XYZ file of C-alpha atoms in Angstrom:
210
model
C 18.633 46.037 42.361
C 18.668 42.722 40.755
C 19.433 42.915 36.977
C 16.439 41.680 35.208
C 16.373 40.219 31.216
C 13.529 41.770 29.611
C 11.190 39.741 27.342
C 12.764 41.741 24.456
C 16.585 41.029 25.684
C 15.640 37.675 25.784
C 13.958 37.315 22.469
C 17.226 39.048 20.616
C 19.138 36.258 22.593
C 17.035 33.356 21.351
C 17.541 34.903 17.753
C 21.463 34.901 17.905
C 21.357 31.376 18.891
C 18.889 30.409 16.289
C 21.531 32.317 13.696
C 24.620 30.334 15.042
C 22.858 26.775 15.183
C 21.619 27.819 11.701
C 24.560 29.234 10.238
C 26.592 26.175 11.833
C 24.074 23.535 9.921
C 24.798 25.572 6.821
C 28.553 25.239 7.274
C 28.511 21.597 8.013
C 26.302 20.647 5.359
C 28.677 22.306 2.583
C 31.824 21.568 4.148
C 31.443 19.245 6.801
C 32.395 19.500 10.650
C 36.217 20.259 9.675
C 35.080 23.757 7.444
C 32.941 25.187 10.249
C 35.469 27.262 11.768
C 34.165 29.157 14.468
C 35.288 32.565 13.057
C 33.001 32.031 9.949
C 30.618 31.050 11.708
C 30.699 33.993 13.241
C 30.638 36.308 10.319
C 27.266 34.189 8.626
C 25.701 34.913 11.885
C 26.148 38.404 12.219
C 27.632 37.921 15.485
C 30.829 38.436 17.311
C 33.165 35.256 18.157
C 33.060 35.836 22.021
C 29.052 35.942 21.371
C 28.798 32.171 20.372
C 30.523 31.373 23.719
C 27.989 32.914 25.217
C 25.351 30.504 23.862
C 27.564 27.447 24.155
C 30.645 26.522 26.181
C 32.878 25.302 23.537
C 32.675 24.643 19.393
C 32.121 20.573 20.210
C 29.249 21.491 22.061
C 28.072 23.446 19.385
C 28.595 20.680 17.087
C 26.970 18.525 19.057
C 23.540 20.491 19.108
C 24.020 20.749 15.606
C 25.144 16.660 15.406
C 21.511 15.943 16.994
C 19.259 18.326 15.360
C 20.195 16.678 12.004
C 20.515 12.775 13.267
C 17.237 13.474 14.520
C 15.592 14.623 11.574
C 16.940 11.473 9.708
C 15.813 9.572 12.982
C 12.231 10.974 12.536
C 12.604 9.922 8.798
C 13.172 6.564 9.537
C 10.005 5.857 12.023
C 7.877 7.722 9.951
C 8.682 5.018 7.573
C 8.348 2.341 9.770
C 5.187 3.300 10.946
C 3.493 2.862 7.547
C 1.860 0.299 6.263
C 2.724 -3.301 5.353
C 4.397 -5.988 7.438
C 7.565 -6.236 9.558
C 9.780 -6.775 6.524
C 7.587 -4.194 3.737
C 8.870 -1.667 6.442
C 12.120 -2.047 7.402
C 12.726 -2.303 3.818
C 11.090 1.185 3.032
C 13.130 2.576 6.112
C 16.151 1.239 5.208
C 15.736 2.610 1.784
C 14.754 5.779 2.681
C 17.759 6.393 4.996
C 20.141 5.064 2.307
C 18.073 7.435 -0.273
C 18.137 10.606 1.741
C 22.318 10.460 2.664
C 23.057 10.034 -1.367
C 20.860 13.187 -1.692
C 22.675 15.307 1.107
C 26.083 13.035 0.910
C 28.338 15.911 2.667
C 25.818 16.399 5.417
C 25.168 12.409 5.987
C 29.241 11.800 5.495
C 29.911 14.131 8.751
C 26.630 12.494 10.725
C 28.433 9.051 9.857
C 31.683 8.767 9.214
C 33.950 11.906 9.174
C 36.381 12.266 12.252
C 34.816 14.293 15.216
C 35.826 15.409 18.255
C 34.988 12.780 21.718
C 31.553 14.630 22.209
C 30.044 14.492 19.051
C 31.038 10.670 19.181
C 29.278 10.295 21.879
C 26.195 11.626 19.889
C 27.179 9.412 16.763
C 26.780 6.172 19.501
C 23.671 7.300 20.951
C 21.649 8.042 17.788
C 23.348 4.538 16.162
C 21.282 3.036 19.085
C 18.312 5.213 18.559
C 18.472 3.488 15.093
C 19.156 -0.146 16.367
C 15.963 0.837 18.612
C 13.649 1.288 16.025
C 14.874 -1.745 13.745
C 14.544 -3.688 16.506
C 11.158 -3.677 17.017
C 9.891 -3.533 13.721
C 11.764 -7.007 13.704
C 10.152 -8.293 16.437
C 7.174 -7.241 15.028
C 7.999 -8.944 11.442
C 8.800 -12.472 13.529
C 5.555 -12.313 15.068
C 3.775 -11.603 11.737
C 5.947 -14.780 10.776
C 7.274 -12.727 7.626
C 10.907 -12.548 9.635
C 12.408 -15.744 10.504
C 12.957 -16.330 14.343
C 16.289 -14.610 15.314
C 17.964 -11.929 18.171
C 16.172 -8.905 17.204
C 18.489 -6.914 19.325
C 21.500 -8.126 17.661
C 20.300 -8.346 14.173
C 19.085 -4.690 14.615
C 22.865 -3.390 15.430
C 23.928 -5.414 12.608
C 21.515 -3.468 10.325
C 23.179 -0.029 11.786
C 26.222 -1.183 11.000
C 25.792 -2.640 7.231
C 23.537 -0.164 6.135
C 26.072 2.965 7.308
C 29.379 0.947 6.325
C 28.098 0.180 3.339
C 27.427 4.114 2.453
C 31.008 5.342 3.622
C 32.713 4.587 0.410
C 29.900 6.484 -2.022
C 29.979 9.553 0.651
C 33.598 10.398 0.941
C 34.401 13.483 0.028
C 37.896 11.935 -1.644
C 35.660 10.471 -4.118
C 36.923 12.285 -7.095
C 34.210 14.770 -8.565
C 33.699 12.544 -11.762
C 32.390 9.681 -9.252
C 30.712 11.770 -7.181
C 28.471 13.068 -10.444
C 28.378 9.505 -11.699
C 26.451 8.361 -8.389
C 24.305 11.395 -8.126
C 23.051 10.930 -11.580
C 21.811 7.448 -10.651
C 21.992 6.357 -6.970
C 19.025 3.327 -7.612
C 21.690 0.531 -8.442
C 23.540 1.175 -5.342
C 20.687 2.103 -2.802
C 18.901 -1.569 -4.382
C 22.205 -3.227 -3.819
C 22.321 -2.179 -0.459
C 18.701 -3.400 0.518
C 19.112 -6.125 -1.136
C 22.090 -7.412 1.023
C 20.221 -6.113 4.464
C 17.109 -7.661 3.878
C 18.561 -11.003 2.814
C 20.789 -11.074 5.150
C 17.634 -10.362 8.008
C 14.675 -12.818 6.234
C 17.633 -15.268 5.247
C 15.578 -15.298 1.726
C 17.307 -13.709 -1.952
C 14.769 -10.716 -2.966
């Protein structure tokens, strides 16, 4: 007789997988992908190391899953901001500000998503999500051009530039190599930094001082 998995067994496997994902996410949020060792994840999740590899073919597959999960949350937040009221320029400014503020509030996870050296499989996910952000920005730029609040331009190229500019401008402030004193000062008041980033992005997009 062929082996048939029971509903209870499927539920237990699903629960174990969720614990593995949740604990890996926790490790990355606390210390980046570099600190998410499989033995540590297994200990936190209360499973054997081999159990992890029954759910994920490799550590890289597990990390890619975490990257997708974490980045999709941020993409959704940007999409939410772009769907709010106002003209195209106002919505873009709001979305860029949300991106920067959320990154600075969770610097370790943001660093891991934006700039931490990662395995090729995770890097592929990073490139895919940069494209997802660019697609959202491109749509808003086209709408802004139609509304005449953004000058006529190559919306696709401009959206790619926006993604690059805001990501690169956050690399330094998010870097774990900063001293704890610098990190503390940044956390105390991020407004000047965020305002400077947004001003640069929007001036490049609209051609006007803000």
